[in-house]
mmCIF file of C-alpha atoms in Angstrom:
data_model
loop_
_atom_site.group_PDB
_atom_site.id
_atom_site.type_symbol
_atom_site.label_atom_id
_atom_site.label_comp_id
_atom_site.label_asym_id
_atom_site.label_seq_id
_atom_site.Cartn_x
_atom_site.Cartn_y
_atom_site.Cartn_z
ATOM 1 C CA UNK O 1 -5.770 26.068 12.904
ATOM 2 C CA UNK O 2 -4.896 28.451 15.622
ATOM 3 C CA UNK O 3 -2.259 27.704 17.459
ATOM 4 C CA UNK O 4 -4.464 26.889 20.979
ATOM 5 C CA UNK O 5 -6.796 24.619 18.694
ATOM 6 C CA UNK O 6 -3.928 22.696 17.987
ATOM 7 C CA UNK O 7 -3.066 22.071 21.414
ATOM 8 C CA UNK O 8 -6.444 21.098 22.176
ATOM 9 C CA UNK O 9 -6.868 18.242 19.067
ATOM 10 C CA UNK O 10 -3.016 17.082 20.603
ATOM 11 C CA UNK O 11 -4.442 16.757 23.957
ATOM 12 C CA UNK O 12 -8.022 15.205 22.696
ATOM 13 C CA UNK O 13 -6.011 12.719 20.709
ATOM 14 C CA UNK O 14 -3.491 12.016 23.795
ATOM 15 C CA UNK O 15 -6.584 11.012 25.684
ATOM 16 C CA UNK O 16 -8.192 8.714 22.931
ATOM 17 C CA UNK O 17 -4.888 6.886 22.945
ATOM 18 C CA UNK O 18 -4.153 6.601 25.722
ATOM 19 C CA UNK O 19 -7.809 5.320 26.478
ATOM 20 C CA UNK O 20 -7.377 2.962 23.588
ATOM 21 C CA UNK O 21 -3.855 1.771 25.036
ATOM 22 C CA UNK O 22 -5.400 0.830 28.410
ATOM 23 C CA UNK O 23 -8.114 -0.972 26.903
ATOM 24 C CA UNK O 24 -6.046 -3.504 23.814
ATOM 25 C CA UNK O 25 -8.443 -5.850 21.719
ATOM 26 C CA UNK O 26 -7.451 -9.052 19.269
ATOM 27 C CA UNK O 27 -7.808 -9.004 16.018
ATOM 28 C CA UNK O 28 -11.779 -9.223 14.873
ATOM 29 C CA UNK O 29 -12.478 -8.552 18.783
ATOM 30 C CA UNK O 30 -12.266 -5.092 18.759
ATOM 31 C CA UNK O 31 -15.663 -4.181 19.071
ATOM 32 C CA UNK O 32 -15.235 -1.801 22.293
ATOM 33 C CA UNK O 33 -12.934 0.123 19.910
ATOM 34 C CA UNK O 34 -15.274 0.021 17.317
ATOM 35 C CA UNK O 35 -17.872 1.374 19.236
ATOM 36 C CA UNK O 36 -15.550 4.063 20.729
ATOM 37 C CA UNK O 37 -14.587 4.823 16.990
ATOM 38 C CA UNK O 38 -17.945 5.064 16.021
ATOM 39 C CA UNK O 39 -18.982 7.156 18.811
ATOM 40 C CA UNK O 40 -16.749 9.662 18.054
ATOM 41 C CA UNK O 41 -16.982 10.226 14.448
ATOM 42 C CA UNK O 42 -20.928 10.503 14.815
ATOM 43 C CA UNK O 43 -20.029 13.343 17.243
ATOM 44 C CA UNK O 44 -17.670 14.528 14.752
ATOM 45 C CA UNK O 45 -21.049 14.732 12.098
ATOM 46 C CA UNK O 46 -19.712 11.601 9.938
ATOM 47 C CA UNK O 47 -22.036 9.252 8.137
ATOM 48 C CA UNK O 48 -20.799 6.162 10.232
ATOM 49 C CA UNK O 49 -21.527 2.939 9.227
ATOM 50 C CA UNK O 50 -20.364 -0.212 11.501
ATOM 51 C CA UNK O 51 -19.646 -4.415 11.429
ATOM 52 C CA UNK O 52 -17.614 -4.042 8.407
ATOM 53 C CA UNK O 53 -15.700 -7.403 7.746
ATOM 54 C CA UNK O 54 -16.165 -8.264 11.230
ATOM 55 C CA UNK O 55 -15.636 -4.935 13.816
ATOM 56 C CA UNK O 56 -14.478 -2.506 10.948
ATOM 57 C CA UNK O 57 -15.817 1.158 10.875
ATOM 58 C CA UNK O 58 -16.479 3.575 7.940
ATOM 59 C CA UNK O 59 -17.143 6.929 8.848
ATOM 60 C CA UNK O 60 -17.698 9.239 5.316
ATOM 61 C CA UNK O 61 -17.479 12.759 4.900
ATOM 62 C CA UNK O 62 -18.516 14.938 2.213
ATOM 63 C CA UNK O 63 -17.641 19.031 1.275
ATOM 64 C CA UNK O 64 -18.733 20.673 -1.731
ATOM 65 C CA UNK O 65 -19.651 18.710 -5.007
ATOM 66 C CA UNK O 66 -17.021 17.315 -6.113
ATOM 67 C CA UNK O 67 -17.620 13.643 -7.265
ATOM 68 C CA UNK O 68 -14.031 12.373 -6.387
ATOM 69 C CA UNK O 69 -13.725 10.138 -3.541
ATOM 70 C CA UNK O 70 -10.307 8.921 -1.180
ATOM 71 C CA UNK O 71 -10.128 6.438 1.513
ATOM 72 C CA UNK O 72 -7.604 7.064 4.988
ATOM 73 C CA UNK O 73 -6.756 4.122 6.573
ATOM 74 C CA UNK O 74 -6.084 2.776 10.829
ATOM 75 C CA UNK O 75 -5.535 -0.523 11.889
ATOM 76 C CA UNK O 76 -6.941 -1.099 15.747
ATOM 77 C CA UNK O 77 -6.018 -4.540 16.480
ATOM 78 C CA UNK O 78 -3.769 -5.343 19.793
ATOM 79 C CA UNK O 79 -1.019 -8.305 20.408
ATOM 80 C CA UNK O 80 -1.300 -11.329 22.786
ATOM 81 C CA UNK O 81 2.103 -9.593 24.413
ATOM 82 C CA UNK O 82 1.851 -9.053 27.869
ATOM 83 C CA UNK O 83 2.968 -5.276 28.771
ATOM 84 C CA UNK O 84 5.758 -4.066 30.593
ATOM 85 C CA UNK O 85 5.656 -0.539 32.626
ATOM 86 C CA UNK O 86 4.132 1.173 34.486
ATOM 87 C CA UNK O 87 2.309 3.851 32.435
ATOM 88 C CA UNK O 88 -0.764 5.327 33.777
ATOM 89 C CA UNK O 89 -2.240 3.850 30.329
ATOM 90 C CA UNK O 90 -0.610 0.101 30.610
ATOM 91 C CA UNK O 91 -2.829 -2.379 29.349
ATOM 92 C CA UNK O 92 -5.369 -3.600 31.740
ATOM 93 C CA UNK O 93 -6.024 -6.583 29.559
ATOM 94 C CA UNK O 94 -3.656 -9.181 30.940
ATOM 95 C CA UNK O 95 -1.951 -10.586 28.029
ATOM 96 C CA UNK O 96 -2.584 -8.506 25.448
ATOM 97 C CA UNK O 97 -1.473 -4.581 24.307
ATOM 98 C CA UNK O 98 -0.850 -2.316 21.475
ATOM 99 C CA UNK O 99 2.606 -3.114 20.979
ATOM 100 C CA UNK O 100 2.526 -1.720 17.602
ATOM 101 C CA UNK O 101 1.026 1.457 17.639
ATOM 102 C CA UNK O 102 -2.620 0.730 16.516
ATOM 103 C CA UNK O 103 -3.783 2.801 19.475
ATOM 104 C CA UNK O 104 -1.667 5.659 17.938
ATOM 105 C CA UNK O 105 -2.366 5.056 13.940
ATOM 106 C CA UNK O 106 -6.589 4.938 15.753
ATOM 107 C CA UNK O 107 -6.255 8.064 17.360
ATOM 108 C CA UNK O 108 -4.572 10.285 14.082
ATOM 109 C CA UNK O 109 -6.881 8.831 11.582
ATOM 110 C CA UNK O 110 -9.617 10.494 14.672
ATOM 111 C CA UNK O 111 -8.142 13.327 14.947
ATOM 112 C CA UNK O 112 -8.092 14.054 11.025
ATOM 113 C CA UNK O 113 -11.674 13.194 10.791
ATOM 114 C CA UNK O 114 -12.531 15.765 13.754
ATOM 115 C CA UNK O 115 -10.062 18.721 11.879
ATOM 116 C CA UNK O 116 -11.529 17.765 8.301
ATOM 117 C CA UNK O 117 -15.036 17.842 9.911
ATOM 118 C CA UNK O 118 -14.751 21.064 11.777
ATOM 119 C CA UNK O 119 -12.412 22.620 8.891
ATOM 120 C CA UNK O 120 -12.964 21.584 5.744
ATOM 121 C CA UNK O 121 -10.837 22.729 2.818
ATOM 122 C CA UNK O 122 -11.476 19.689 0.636
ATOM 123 C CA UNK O 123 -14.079 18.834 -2.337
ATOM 124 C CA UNK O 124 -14.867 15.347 -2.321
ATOM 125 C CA UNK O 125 -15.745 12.530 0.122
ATOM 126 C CA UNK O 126 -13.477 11.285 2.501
ATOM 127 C CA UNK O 127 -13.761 7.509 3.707
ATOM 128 C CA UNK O 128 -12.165 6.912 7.110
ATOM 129 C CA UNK O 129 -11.560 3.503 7.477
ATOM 130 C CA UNK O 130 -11.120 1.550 10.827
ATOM 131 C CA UNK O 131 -9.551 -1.876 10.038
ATOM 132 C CA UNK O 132 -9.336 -5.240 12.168
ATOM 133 C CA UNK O 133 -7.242 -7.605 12.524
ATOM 134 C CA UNK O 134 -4.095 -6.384 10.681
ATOM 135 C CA UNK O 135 -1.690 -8.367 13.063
ATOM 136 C CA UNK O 136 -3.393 -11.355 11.290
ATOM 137 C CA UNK O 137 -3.418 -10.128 8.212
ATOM 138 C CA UNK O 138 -7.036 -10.704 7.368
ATOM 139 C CA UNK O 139 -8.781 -7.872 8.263
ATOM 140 C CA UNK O 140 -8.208 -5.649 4.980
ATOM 141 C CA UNK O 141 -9.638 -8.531 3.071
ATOM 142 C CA UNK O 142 -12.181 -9.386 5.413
ATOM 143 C CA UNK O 143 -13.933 -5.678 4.782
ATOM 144 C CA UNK O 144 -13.219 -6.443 0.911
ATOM 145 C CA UNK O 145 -14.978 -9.551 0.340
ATOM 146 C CA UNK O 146 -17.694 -7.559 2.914
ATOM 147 C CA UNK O 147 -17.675 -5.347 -0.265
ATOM 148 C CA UNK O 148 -16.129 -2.452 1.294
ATOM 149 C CA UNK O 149 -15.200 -0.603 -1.738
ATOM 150 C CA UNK O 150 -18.815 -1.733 -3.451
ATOM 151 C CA UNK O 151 -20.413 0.013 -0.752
ATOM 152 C CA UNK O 152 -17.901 2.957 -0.108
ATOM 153 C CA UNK O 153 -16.299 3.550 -3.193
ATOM 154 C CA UNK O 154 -13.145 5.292 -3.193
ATOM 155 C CA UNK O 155 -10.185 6.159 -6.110
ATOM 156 C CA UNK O 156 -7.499 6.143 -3.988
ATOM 157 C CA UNK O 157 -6.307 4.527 -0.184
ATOM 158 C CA UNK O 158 -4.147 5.999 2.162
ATOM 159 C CA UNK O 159 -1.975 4.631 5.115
ATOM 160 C CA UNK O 160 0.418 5.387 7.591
ATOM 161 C CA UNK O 161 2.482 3.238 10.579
ATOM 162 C CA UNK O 162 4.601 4.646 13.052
ATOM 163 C CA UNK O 163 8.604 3.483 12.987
ATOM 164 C CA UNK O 164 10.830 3.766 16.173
ATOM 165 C CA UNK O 165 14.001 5.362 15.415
ATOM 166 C CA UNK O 166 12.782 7.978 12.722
ATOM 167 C CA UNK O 167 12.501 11.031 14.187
ATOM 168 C CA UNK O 168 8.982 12.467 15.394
ATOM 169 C CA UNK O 169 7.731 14.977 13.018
ATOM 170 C CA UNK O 170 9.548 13.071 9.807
ATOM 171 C CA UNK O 171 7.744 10.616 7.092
ATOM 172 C CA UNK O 172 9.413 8.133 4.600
ATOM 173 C CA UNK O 173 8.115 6.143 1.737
ATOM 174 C CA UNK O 174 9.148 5.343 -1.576
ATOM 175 C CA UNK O 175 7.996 4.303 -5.131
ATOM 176 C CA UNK O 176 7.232 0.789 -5.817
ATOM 177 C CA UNK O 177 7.000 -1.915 -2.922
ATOM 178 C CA UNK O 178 8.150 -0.290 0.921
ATOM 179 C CA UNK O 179 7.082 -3.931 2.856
ATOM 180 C CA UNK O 180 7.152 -7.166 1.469
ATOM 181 C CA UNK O 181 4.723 -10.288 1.500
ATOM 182 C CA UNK O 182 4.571 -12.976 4.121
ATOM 183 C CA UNK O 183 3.574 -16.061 3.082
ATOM 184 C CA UNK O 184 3.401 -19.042 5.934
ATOM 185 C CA UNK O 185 4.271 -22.830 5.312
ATOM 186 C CA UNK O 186 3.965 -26.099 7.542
ATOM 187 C CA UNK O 187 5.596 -29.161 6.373
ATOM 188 C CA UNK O 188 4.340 -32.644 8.469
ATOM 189 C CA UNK O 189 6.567 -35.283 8.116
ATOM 190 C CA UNK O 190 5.070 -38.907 8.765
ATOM 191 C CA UNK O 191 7.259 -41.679 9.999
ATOM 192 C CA UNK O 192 7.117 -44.643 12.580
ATOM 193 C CA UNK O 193 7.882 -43.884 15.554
ATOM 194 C CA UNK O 194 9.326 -46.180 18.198
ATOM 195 C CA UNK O 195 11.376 -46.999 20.853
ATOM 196 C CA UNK O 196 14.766 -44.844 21.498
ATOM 197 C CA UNK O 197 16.884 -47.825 22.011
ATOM 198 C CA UNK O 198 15.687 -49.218 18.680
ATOM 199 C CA UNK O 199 16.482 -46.423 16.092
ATOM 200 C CA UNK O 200 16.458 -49.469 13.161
ATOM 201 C CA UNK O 201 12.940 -50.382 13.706
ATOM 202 C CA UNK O 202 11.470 -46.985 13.512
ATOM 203 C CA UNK O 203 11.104 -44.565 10.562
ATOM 204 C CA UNK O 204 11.437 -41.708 12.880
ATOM 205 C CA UNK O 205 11.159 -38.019 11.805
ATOM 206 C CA UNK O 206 13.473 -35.811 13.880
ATOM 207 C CA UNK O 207 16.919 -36.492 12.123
ATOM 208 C CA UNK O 208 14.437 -36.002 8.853
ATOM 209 C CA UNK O 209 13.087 -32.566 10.055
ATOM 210 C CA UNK O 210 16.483 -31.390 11.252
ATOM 211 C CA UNK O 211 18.101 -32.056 8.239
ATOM 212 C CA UNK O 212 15.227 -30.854 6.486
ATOM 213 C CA UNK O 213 15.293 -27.130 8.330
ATOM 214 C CA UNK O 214 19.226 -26.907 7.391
ATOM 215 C CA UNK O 215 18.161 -27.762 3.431
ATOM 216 C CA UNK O 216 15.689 -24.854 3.243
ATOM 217 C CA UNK O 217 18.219 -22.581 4.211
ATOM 218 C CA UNK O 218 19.446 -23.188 0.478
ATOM 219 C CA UNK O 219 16.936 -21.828 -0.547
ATOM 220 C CA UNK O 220 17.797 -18.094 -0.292
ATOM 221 C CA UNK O 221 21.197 -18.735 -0.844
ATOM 222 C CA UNK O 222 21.591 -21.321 -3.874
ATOM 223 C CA UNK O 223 17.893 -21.583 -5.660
ATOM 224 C CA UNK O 224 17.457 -17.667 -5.850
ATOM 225 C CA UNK O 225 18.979 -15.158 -7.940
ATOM 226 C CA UNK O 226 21.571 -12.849 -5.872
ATOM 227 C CA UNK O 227 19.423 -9.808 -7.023
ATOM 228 C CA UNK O 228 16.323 -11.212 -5.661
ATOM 229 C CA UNK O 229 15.373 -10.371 -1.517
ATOM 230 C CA UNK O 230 14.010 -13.266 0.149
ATOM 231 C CA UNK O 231 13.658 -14.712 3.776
ATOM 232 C CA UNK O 232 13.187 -18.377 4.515
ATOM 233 C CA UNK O 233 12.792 -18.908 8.289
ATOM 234 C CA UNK O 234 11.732 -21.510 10.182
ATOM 235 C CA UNK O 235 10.193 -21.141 13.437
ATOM 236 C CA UNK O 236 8.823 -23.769 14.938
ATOM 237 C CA UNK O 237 9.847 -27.657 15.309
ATOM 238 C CA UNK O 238 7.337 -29.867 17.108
ATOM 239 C CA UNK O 239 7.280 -33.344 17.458
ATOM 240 C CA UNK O 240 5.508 -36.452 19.089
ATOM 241 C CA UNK O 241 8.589 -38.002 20.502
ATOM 242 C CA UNK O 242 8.991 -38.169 24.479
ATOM 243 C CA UNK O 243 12.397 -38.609 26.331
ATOM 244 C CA UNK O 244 12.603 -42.340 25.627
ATOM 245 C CA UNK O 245 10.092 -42.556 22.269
ATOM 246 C CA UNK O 246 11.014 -41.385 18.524
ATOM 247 C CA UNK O 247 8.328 -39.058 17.011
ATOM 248 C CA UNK O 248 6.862 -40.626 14.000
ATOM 249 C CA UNK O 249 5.500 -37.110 13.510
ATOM 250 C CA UNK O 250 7.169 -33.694 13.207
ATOM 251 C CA UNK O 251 5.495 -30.422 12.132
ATOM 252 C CA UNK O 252 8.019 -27.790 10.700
ATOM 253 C CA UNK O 253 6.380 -23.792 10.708
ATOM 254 C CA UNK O 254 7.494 -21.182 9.820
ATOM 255 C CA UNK O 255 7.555 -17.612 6.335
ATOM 256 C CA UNK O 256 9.182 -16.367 3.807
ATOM 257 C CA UNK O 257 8.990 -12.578 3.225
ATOM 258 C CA UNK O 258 9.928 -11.557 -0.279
ATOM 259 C CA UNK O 259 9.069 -8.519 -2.610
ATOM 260 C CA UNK O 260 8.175 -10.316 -6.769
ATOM 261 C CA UNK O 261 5.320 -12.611 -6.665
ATOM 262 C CA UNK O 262 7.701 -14.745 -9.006
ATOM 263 C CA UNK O 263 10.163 -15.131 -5.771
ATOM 264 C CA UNK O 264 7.645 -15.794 -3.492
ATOM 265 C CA UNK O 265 6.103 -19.065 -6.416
ATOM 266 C CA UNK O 266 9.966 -19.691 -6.292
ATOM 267 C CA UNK O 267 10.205 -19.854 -3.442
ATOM 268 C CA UNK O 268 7.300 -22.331 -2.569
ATOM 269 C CA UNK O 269 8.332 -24.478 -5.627
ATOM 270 C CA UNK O 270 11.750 -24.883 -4.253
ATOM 271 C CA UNK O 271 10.402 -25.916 -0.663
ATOM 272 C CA UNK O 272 8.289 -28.642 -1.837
ATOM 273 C CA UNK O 273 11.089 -29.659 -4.590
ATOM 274 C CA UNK O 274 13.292 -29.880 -1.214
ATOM 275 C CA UNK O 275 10.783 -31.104 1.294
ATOM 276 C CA UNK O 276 9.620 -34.362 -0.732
ATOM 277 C CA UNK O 277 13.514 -34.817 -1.529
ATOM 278 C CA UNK O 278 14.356 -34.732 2.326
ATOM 279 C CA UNK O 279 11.530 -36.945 3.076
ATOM 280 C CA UNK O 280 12.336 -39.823 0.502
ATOM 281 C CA UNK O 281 16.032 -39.655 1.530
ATOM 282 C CA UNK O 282 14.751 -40.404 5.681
ATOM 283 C CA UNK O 283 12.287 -42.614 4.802
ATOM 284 C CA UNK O 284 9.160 -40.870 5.663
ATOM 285 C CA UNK O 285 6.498 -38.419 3.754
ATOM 286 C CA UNK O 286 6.008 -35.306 3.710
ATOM 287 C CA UNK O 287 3.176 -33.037 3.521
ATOM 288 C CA UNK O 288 3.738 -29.154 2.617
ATOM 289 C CA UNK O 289 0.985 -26.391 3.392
ATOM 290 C CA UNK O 290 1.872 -22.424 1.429
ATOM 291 C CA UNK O 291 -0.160 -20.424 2.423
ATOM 292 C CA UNK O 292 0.065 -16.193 1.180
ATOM 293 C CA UNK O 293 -0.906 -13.961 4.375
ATOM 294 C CA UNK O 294 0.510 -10.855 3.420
ATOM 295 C CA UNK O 295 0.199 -10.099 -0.521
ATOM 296 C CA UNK O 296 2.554 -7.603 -2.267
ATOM 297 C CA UNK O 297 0.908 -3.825 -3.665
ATOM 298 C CA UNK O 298 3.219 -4.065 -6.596
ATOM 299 C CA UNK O 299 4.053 -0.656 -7.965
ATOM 300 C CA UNK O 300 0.548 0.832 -6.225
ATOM 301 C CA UNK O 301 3.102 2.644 -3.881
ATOM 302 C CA UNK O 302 4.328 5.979 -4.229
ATOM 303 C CA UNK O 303 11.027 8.429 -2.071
ATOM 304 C CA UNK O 304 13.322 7.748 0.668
ATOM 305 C CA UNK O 305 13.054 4.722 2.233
ATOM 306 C CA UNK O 306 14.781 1.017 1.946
ATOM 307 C CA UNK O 307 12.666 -1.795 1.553
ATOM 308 C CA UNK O 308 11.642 -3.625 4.995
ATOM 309 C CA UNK O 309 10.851 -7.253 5.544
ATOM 310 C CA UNK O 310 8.428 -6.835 7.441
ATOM 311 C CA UNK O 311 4.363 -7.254 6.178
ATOM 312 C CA UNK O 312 1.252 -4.885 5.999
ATOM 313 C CA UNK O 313 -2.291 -6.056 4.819
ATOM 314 C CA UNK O 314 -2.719 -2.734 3.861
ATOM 315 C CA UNK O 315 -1.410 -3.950 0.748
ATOM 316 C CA UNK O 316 -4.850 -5.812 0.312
ATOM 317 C CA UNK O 317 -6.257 -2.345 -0.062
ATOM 318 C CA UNK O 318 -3.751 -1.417 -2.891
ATOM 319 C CA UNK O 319 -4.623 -4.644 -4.787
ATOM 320 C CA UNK O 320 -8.019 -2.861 -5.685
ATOM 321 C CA UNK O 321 -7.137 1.143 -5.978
ATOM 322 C CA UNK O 322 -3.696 3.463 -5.851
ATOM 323 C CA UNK O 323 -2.239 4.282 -2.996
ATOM 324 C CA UNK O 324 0.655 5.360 -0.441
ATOM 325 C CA UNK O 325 1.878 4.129 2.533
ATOM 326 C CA UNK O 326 4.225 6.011 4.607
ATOM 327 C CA UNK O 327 6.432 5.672 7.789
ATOM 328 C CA UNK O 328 5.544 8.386 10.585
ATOM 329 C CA UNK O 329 8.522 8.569 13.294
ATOM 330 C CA UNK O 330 7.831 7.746 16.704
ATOM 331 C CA UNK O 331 11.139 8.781 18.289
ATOM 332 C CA UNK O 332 13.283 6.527 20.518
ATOM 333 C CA UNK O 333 10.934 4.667 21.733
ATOM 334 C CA UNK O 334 11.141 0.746 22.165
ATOM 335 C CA UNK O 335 11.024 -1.654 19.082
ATOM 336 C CA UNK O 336 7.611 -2.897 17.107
ATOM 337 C CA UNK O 337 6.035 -5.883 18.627
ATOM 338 C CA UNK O 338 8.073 -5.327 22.134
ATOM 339 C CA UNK O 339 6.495 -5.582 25.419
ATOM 340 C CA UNK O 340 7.715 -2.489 26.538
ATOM 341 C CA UNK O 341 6.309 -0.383 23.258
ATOM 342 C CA UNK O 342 4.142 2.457 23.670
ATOM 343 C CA UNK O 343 2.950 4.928 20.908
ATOM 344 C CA UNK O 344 5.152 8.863 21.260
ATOM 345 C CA UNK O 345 2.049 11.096 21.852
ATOM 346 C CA UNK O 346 4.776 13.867 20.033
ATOM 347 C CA UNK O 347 3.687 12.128 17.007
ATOM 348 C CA UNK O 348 -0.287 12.312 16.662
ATOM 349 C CA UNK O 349 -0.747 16.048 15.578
ATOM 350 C CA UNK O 350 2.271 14.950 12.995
ATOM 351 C CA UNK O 351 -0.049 12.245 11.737
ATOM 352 C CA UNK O 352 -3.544 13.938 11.914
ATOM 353 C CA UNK O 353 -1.981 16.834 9.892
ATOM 354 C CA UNK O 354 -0.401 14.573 7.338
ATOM 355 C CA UNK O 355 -3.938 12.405 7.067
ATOM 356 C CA UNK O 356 -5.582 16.306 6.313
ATOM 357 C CA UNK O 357 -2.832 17.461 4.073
ATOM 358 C CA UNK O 358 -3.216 14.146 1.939
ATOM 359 C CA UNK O 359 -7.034 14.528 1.811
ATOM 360 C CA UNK O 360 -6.811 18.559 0.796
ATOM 361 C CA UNK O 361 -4.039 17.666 -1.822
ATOM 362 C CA UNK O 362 -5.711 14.941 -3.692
ATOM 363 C CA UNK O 363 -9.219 16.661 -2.879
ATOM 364 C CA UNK O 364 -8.159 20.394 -3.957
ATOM 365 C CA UNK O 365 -11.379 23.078 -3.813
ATOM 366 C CA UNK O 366 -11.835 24.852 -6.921
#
């Protein structure tokens, strides 16, 4: 592209975003961004095709005759964070924003479609998809078992997310897994609860869940080999007790992140192994709930950076075809999931070029 055609896709994207920005949606709510997805990749000329798993969009395109076919991936989904700033673009959805860059990741995966559309250079079909609910970590399989890839069958998947702190204009990935699984737990221990002046008559379940949040901890650091990488952290300790009343009830939530499927059944073997141990020792039961959220890609990835403990469903995706997933830099901006977060416009040519460059590599013309 000329060098004035660039400018003009850079300030065509900086608009989207910043439209998408001011206007944040939850996870499988995002139908005004569907529709303003939509909208522009039938103006683009893409075969669009909408209500995928919920809100998702496809948009397909096809050059030449070529019978290979790739799939580029965006998440759109918002937080429930409330926004602070006072950007012309701030959210004007009280209580919710794009705090992680969906806006952004929305906008490139636009912007390729428009240069692909209007430029060509591949032979093949292209399959732009336009996933909800990622922040939940349902979406990708929600389009799935909608039988995305039945319907729109591609070989391969491609994703990016933005990172704060890597410069704009640079990418990382590596070989093998580059984000690891989340999997969730709650564990309800069931007492008696009673008066606080009367500990002995009650089977309470406070002193059982505190004692039962410092035994996980051993988890990580005595049940799993040193080599291993796994997280164990509890978040969340509620109760039915009052000021004056022992709970007979206490619900203990929280994940584990972790990077071998055979860590992450460790993992949940240990916690119930620990959980019913706790439990008899206090006097009360307990029940324990594992649930997998985030599933790993295994080797499906594929050079410079660490692994990162933090979770992508795009790994769904890579479950069911190759694939890459990279890091695009967004600069010094604020962290991930912080309410004063915005997306570095700088980086949306970066990642509408790379999005083209993938699709003209694996897609080479004769």
């Amino acid at each position: 592209m000329a060098d004035l055609d660039q400018q003009q896709l850079h300030r065509a994207m900086t608009a989207w975003r910043r439209d998408l920005h001011a206007h944040p949606e939850f996870g499988f709510e995002e139908k005004s961004t569907a529709a303003f997805v939509a909208e522009k990749l039938r103006a683009f000329g893409l075969e669009v095709a909408e209500g995928i798993g919920g809100t998702g969009v496809v948009g397909t395109l096809a050059r030449g005759s070529g019978n290979r076919a790739i799939a580029l991936r965006a998440d759109m989904d918002a937080l429930r964070i409330a926004e602070q700033g006072t950007r012309a673009w701030t959210s004007q959805t009280p209580g919710t924003m794009h705090a992680c860059g969906h806006d952004g990741h929305t906008a490139m995966l636009l912007g390729a479609a428009k240069l692909l559309a209007e430029e060509g250079g591949f032979d093949g079909t292209v399959r732009f998809i336009f996933q909800p609910a990622e922040e939940w970590g349902r979406g990708a399989l929600a389009m799935i078992e909608d039988g995305l890839i039945e319907r729109f069958p591609f070989e391969e998947i491609f994703g990016l997310h933005n990172m704060p702190g890597l410069p704009i204009g640079h990418f990382e990935t590596r070989s093998g897994p580059i984000m690891s699984a989340e999997d969730n737990f709650e564990i309800v221990l069931k007492g008696l609860g009673g008066h606080a002046a009367r500990p002995h008559d009650a089977r309470e379940t406070l002193i059982a869940a505190c004692a039962l949040v410092v035994n996980l901890q051993t988890i990580v650091s005595r049940r799993l080999s040193p080599v291993d990488i796994g997280v164990v952290s509890v978040t969340e300790l509620i109760t039915d007790g009052t000021r004056n009343a022992l709970p007979g009830l206490a619900r203990i939530l929280g994940d584990c992140r972790s990077f071998r499927p055979e860590v992450s059944a460790a993992i949940e073997k240990e916690m119930r192994g620990i959980a019913e141990g706790t439990a008899q020792a206090y006097n009360v039961a307990a029940e324990v709930t594992y649930t997998r959220e985030f599933v790993l890609a295994g080797d499906a990835v594929g050079i410079a950076a660490e692994p990162m403990t933090a979770s992508e469903d795009f790994a769904r995706f890579l479950t069911e075809v190759p694939g890459c997933f990279v890091f695009l830099g967004n600069g010094n901006s604020a962290p991930l999931h912080n309410p004063a977060y915005d997306f570095n416009d700088e980086g949306l040519l970066h990642g509408a070029r790379f999005h083209a460059a993938v699709v003209r590599r694996r897609l080479a013309a004769g």
